[in-house]
XYZ file of C-alpha atoms in Angstrom:
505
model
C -177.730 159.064 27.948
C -179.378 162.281 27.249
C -182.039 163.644 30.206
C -185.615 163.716 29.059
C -186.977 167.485 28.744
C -190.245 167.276 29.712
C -192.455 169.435 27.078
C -194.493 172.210 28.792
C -197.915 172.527 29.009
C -200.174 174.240 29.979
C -202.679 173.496 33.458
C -206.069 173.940 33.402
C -206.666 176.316 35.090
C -204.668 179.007 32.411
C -206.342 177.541 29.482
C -209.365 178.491 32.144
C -208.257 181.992 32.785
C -206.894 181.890 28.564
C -210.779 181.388 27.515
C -212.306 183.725 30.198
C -209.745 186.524 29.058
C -210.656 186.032 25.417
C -214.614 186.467 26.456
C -214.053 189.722 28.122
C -211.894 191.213 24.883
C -214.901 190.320 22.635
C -216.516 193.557 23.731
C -213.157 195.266 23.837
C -212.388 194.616 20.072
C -215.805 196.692 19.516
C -213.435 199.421 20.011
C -211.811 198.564 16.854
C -215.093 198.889 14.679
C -214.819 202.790 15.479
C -213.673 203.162 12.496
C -215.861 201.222 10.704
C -218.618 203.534 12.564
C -216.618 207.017 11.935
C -216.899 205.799 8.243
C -220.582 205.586 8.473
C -220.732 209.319 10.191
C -218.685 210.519 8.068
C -221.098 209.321 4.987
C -224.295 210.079 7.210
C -222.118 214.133 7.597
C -221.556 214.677 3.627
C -225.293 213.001 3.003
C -226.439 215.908 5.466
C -224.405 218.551 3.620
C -225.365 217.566 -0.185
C -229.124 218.008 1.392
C -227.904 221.045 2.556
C -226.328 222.611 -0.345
C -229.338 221.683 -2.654
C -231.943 223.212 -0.641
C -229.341 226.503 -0.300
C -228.616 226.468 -4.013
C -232.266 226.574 -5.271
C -232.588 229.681 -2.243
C -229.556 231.208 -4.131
C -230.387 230.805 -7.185
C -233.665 232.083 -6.620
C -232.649 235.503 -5.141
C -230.355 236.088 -8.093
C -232.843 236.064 -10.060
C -234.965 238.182 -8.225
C -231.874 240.611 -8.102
C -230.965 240.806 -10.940
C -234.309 240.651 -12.523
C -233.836 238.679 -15.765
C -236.058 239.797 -18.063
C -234.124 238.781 -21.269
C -234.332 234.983 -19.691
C -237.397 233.209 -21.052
C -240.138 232.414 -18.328
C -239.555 228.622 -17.899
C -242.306 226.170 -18.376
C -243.856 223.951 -15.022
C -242.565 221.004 -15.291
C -244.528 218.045 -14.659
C -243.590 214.865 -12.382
C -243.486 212.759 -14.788
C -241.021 214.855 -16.753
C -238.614 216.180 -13.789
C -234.988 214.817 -14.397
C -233.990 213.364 -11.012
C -230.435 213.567 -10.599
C -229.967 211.982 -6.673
C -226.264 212.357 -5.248
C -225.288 209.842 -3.177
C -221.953 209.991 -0.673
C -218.594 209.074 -1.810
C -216.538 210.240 0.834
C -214.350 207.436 2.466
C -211.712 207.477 5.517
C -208.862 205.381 3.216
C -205.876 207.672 3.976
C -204.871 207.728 0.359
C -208.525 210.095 -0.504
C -208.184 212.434 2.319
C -206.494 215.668 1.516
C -204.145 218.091 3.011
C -206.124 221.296 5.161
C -207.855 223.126 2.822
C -205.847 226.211 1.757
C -206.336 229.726 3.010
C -208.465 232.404 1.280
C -206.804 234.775 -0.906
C -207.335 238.419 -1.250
C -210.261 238.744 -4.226
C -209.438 240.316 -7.531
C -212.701 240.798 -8.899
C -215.143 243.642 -7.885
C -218.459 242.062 -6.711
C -221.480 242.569 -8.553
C -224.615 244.574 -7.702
C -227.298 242.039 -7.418
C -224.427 239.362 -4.942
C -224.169 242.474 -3.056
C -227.568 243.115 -2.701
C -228.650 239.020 -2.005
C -225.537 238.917 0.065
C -227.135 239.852 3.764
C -229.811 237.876 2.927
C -227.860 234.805 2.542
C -226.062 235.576 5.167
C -228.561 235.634 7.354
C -229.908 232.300 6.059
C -226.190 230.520 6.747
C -225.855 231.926 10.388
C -229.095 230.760 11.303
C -228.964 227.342 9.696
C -225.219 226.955 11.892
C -227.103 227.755 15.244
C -228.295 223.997 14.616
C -226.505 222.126 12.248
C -222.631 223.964 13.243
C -221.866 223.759 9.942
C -219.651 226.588 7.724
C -221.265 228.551 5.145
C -220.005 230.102 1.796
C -221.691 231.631 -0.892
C -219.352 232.027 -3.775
C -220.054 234.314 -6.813
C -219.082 233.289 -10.903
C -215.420 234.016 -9.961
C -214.811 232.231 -6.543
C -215.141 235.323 -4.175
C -217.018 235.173 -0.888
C -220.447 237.103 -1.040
C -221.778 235.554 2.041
C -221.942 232.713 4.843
C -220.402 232.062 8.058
C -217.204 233.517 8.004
C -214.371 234.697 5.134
C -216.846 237.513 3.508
C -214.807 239.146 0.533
C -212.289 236.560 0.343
C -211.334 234.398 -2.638
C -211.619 230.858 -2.890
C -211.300 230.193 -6.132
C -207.895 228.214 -5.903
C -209.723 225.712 -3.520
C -209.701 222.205 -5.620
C -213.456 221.598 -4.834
C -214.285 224.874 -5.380
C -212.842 224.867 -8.538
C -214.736 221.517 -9.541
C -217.902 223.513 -8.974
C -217.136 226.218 -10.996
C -216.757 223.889 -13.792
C -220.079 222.506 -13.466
C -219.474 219.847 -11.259
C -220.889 218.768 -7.502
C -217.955 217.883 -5.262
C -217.340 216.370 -1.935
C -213.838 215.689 -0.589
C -212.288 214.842 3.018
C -209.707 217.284 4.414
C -207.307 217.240 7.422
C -208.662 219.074 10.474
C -207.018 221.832 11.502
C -207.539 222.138 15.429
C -206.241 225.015 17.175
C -205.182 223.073 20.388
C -204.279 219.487 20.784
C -206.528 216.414 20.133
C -207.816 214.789 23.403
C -206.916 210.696 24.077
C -210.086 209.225 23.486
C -210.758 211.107 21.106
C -208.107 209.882 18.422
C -209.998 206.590 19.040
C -212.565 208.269 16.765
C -210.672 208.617 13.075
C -213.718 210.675 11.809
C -212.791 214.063 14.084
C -209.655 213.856 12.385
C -211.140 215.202 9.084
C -213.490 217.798 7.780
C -215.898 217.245 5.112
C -216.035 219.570 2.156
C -219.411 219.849 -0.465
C -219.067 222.708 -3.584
C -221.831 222.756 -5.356
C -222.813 224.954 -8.418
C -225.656 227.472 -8.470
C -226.998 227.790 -12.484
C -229.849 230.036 -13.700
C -230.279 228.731 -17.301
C -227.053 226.856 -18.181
C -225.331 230.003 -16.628
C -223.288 229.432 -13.165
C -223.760 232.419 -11.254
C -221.925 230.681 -8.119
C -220.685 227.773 -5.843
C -222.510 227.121 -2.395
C -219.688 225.920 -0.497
C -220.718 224.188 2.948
C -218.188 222.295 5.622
C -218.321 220.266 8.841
C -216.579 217.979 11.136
C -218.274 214.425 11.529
C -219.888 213.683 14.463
C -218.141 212.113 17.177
C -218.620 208.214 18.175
C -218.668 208.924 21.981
C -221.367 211.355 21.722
C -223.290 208.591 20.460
C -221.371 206.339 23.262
C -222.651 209.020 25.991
C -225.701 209.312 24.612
C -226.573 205.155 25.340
C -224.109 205.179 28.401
C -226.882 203.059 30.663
C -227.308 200.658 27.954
C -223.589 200.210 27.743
C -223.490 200.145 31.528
C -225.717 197.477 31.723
C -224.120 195.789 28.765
C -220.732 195.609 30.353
C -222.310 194.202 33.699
C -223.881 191.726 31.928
C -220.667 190.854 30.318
C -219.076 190.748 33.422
C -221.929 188.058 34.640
C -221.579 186.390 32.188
C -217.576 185.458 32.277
C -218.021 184.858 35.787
C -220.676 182.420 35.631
C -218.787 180.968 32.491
C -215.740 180.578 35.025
C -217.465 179.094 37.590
C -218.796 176.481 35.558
C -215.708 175.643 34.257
C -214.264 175.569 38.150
C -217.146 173.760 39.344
C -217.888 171.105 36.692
C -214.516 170.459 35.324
C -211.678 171.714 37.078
C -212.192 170.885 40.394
C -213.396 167.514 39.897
C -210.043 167.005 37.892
C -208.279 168.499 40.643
C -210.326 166.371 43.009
C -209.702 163.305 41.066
C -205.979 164.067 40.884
C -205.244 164.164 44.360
C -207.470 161.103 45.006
C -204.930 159.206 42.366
C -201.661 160.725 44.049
C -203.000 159.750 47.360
C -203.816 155.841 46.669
C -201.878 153.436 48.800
C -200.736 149.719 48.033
C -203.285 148.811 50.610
C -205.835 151.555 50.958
C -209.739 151.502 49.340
C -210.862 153.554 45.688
C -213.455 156.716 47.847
C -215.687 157.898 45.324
C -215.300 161.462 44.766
C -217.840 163.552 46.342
C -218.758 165.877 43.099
C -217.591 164.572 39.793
C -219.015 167.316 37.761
C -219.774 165.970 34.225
C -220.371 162.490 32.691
C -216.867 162.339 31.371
C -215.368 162.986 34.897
C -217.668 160.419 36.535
C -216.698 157.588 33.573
C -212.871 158.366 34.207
C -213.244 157.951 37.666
C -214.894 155.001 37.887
C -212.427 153.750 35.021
C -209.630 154.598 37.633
C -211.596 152.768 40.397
C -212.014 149.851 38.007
C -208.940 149.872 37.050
C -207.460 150.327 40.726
C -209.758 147.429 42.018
C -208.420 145.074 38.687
C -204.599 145.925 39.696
C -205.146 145.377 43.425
C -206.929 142.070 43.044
C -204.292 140.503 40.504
C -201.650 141.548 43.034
C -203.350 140.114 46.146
C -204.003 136.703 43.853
C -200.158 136.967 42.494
C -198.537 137.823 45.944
C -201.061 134.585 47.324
C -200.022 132.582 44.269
C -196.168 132.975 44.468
C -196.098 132.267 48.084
C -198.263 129.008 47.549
C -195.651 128.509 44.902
C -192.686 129.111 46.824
C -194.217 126.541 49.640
C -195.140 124.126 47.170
C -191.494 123.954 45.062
C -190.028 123.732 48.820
C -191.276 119.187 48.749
C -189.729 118.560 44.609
C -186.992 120.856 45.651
C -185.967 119.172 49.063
C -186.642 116.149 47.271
C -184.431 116.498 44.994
C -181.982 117.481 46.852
C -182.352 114.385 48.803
C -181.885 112.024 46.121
C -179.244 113.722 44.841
C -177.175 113.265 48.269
C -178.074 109.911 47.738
C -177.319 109.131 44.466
C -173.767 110.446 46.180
C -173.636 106.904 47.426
C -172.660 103.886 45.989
C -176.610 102.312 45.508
C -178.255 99.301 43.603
C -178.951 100.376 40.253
C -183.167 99.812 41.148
C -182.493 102.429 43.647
C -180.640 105.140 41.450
C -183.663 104.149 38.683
C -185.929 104.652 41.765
C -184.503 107.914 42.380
C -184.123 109.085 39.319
C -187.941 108.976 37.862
C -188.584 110.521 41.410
C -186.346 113.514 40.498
C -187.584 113.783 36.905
C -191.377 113.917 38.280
C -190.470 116.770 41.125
C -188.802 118.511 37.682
C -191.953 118.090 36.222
C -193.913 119.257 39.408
C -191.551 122.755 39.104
C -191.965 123.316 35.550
C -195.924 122.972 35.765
C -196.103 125.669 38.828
C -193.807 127.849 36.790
C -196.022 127.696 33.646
C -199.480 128.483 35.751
C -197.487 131.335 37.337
C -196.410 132.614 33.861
C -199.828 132.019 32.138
C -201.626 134.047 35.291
C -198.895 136.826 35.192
C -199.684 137.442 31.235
C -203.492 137.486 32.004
C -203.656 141.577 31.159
C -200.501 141.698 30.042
C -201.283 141.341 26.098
C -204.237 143.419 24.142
C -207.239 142.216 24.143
C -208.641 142.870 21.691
C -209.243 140.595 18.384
C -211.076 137.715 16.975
C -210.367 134.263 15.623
C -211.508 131.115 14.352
C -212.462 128.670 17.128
C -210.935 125.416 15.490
C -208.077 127.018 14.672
C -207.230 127.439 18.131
C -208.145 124.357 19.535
C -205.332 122.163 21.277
C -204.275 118.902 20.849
C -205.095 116.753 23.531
C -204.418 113.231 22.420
C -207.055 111.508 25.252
C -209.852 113.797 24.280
C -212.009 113.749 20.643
C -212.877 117.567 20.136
C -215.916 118.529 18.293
C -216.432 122.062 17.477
C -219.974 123.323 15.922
C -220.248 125.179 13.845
C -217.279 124.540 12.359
C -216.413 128.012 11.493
C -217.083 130.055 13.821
C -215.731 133.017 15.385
C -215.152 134.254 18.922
C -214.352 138.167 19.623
C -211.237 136.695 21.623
C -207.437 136.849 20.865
C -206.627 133.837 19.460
C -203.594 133.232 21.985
C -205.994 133.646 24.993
C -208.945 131.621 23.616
C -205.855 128.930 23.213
C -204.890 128.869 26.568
C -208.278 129.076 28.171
C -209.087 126.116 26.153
C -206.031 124.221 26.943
C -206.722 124.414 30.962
C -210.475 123.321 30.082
C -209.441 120.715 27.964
C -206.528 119.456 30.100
C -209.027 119.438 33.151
C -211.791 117.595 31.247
C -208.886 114.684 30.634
C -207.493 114.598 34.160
C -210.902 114.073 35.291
C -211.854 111.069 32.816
C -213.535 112.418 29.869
C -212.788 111.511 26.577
C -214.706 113.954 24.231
C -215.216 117.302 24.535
C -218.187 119.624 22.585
C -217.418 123.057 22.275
C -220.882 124.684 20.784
C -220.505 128.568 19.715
C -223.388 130.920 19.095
C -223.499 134.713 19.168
C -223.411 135.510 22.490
C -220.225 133.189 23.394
C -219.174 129.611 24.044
C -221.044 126.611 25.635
C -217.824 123.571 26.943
C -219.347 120.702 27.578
C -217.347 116.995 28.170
C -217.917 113.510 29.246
C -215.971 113.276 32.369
C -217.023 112.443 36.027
C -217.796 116.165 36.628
C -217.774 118.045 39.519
C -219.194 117.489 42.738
C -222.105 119.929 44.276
C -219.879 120.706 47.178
C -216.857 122.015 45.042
C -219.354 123.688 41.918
C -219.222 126.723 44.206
C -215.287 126.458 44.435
C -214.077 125.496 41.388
C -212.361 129.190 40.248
C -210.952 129.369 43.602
C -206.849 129.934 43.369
C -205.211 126.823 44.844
C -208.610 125.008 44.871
C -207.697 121.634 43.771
C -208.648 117.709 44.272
C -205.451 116.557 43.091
C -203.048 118.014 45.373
C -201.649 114.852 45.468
C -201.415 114.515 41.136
C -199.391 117.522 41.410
C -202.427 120.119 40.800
C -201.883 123.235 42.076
C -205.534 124.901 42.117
C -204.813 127.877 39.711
C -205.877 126.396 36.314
C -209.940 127.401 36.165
C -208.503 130.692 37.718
C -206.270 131.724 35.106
C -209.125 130.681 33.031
C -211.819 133.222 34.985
C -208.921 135.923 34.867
C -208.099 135.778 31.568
C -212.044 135.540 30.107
C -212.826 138.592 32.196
C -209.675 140.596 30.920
C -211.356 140.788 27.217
C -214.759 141.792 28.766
C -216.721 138.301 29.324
C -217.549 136.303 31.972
C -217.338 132.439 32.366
C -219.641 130.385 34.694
C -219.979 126.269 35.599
C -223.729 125.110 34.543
C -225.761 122.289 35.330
C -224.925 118.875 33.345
C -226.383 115.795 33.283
C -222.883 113.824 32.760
C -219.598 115.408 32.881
C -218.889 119.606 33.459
C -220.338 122.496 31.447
C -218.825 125.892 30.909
C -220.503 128.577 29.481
C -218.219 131.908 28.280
C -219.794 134.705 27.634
C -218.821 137.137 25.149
C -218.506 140.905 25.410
C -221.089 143.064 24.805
């Protein structure tokens, strides 16, 4: 015979500490929408740089014309709102590896001699780009019709032609692209938490007098970071983290105090009951739920400790009353040893079939009170149908088809004690009168006396002792009524006994 395995499981207190563990990594999976965030900076960063780059391209555009002082260009009309061609740009940039380029190559030596009027705007512009980067830390280029460098930041007199976004604006054509960053030393911890310092966001954009491009503005900067903004609201995170904090440990403690420990509690009460000892209420029984089990356990405690008093008591008055049939018995059967008049053996013989009969019946109440609670009880059945035969009583049942929420096999052999008892004690009819709430069992016989009315669903309560009654029948009957949820009780009659059963509600 294979050993059982017993599965595992886990206690209550882990799925406990499981639930806490998965509050406290809510706010720790924020860390993951970083880069849902460094993709919003990193829109909110080119935005700021195609802003840029217009505002710098009409200022470039401008001074080249004032350089250069086109006179062959015709003067341009004003144009009117409501004829103004608005052209918005709107960011495209995205962090998806697959659209973020390589570092963006390095200047090449310029071919072409600069012209007269980018060398004379250059300083200016210059100027206007080193200023701008005391606040906004951006990189500056101005880029004449071939590519070359005439001002900005940095790389003066370099070519830049080759660049792929540079090249897009020299065609006509705004561009904004994301490039690997470059960083001289090593990237700090929490800072590759933040994708968006990884990359450096690049915006060409033409300058045209006329349909003419006379250059590229070409402007660059790093995102900014997430934990400046994190520093910046540290307090309000502080506070946010404490209140988290709070929060899992009140959630804890009201899962201690309201349903683990009264489990616990409830557990040990259970492991501690004795044959003999008393159901204590628990002192805390935190929920509803807790309190109905308990009291389902003390119910159910109370139930199991009365129907083994009643069965210990019954097989003991058992056992003492088999000991007169059996010594009987035993008696005559000596005797019948002997040679004896054939009166006597008949004598003897009725005497031993009548003890036999005396056994069989205390065996049957003994097996009819052990099944009370032994079977489901749940069901429902047709009262006729159920009804025993009783050949001295005339059974009337009314109405004729009606139902009682009782297993038919117990609403049997409730009736069959009732019945039998109504015929041992003279009656010859029996009326059994059903109605919603349960069962009214009324007969014709001498009834019972006011001194026993109060003692009839005693065990071993009998007044035929000497019939061979043994006391347990209307017992059985009270046990086996209150195992499906009823109740059954002797009322007042005229002539005869009345029952009444009462149904479930």
């Amino acid at each position: 015979m294979h050993p059982v395995r017993r599965k595992w499981r886990p206690g209550l207190g882990l799925v406990i500490l499981a639930v806490l563990a998965l509050v406290l990594c809510l706010p720790i999976a924020g860390l993951f929408l970083f880069r849902f965030y460094a993709n919003q900076l990193v829109q909110q960063t080119e935005e700021s740089l195609l802003m840029q780059a217009a505002v710098l391209t009409a200022a470039y555009e401008q001074l080249y014309r004032d350089a250069a002082d086109v006179t062959d260009t015709p003067q341009l009309p004003a144009i009117s709102p409501r004829t103004r061609s608005y052209q918005p740009l709107f960011p495209s940039v995205t962090m998806n590896p697959q659209a973020i380029l390589p570092p963006r190559p390095d200047p090449l030596p310029a071919s072409e001699a600069i012209d007269a009027a980018y060398t004379q705007i250059g300083p200016q512009l210059s100027r206007i780009a080193l200023r701008a980067q005391e606040q906004t830390l951006a990189g500056y280029r101005f880029l004449d019709r071939h590519g070359t460098v005439i001002a900005g930041s940095a790389e003066d007199g370099t070519y830049l032609g080759h660049v792929n976004e540079v090249a897009m604006a020299l065609n006509g054509d705004v561009a904004s692209v994301a490039r690997t960053r470059v960083r001289p030393m090593g990237e700090p911890l929490l800072y590759r938490l933040s994708q968006g310092t990884r990359v450096r966001i690049f915006v060409a954009m033409p300058a045209m007098v006329g349909d003419d491009i006379i250059g590229v503005v070409y402007l660059s900067r790093t995102p900014n970071h997430i934990f400046h903004f994190l520093y910046g609201e540290r307090w309000n995170l502080l506070q946010a983290a404490a209140f988290v904090l709070l929060s899992t440990g009140a959630i804890g403690f009201v899962f201690w105090r309201f349903v683990s420990q009264p489990i616990r509690a409830l557990i040990r009460r259970t492991d501690e009951m004795q044959p003999a000892s008393r159901w204590e209420p628990l002192e805390h029984y935190g929920t509803r739920e807790v309190e109905t089990l308990a009291r389902s356990f003390q119910a159910l405690t109370e139930r199991l400790d009365h129907q083994r008093d009643t069965l210990t008591t019954y097989t003991a008055h058992v056992s003492h009353e088999m000991k007169t049939p059996l010594t009987s018995i035993k008696g005559a059967a000596e005797l019948m040893q002997d040679d004896m008049p054939p009166e006597a053996r008949a004598r003897f013989m009725n005497n031993i079939r009548a003890d036999a009969t005396r056994i069989e019946d205390l065996l049957a109440r003994m097996r009819d009170y052990s099944a009370v609670g032994a079977e489901a009880m749940h069901g429902e059945c047709v009262v006729r149908d159920v009804v025993p035969s009783v050949p001295e009583l005339a059974v009337s049942v009314t109405p004729d088809q009606a139902k009682a929420p009782i297993p038919g096999h117990m609403l049997a052999m409730v009736l069959t004690h009732l019945l039998e008892n109504a015929a041992d004690h003279g009656a010859t009819s029996v009326q059994i009168e059903a109605d919603p709430s349960g069962l009214t069992i009324t007969d014709n016989g001498r009834g019972i006396s006011e001194g026993n009315r109060a003692r009839v669903f005693e065990p071993f309560f009998t007044t035929r002792r000497g019939a061979g009654g043994t006391g347990m029948g209307l017992n059985i009957v009270r046990s086996a009524v209150e195992a499906t949820g009823g109740a059954i009780t002797l009322e007042p009659s005229p002539k005869g006994a009345r029952f009444r059963i009462t149904f479930a509600a």
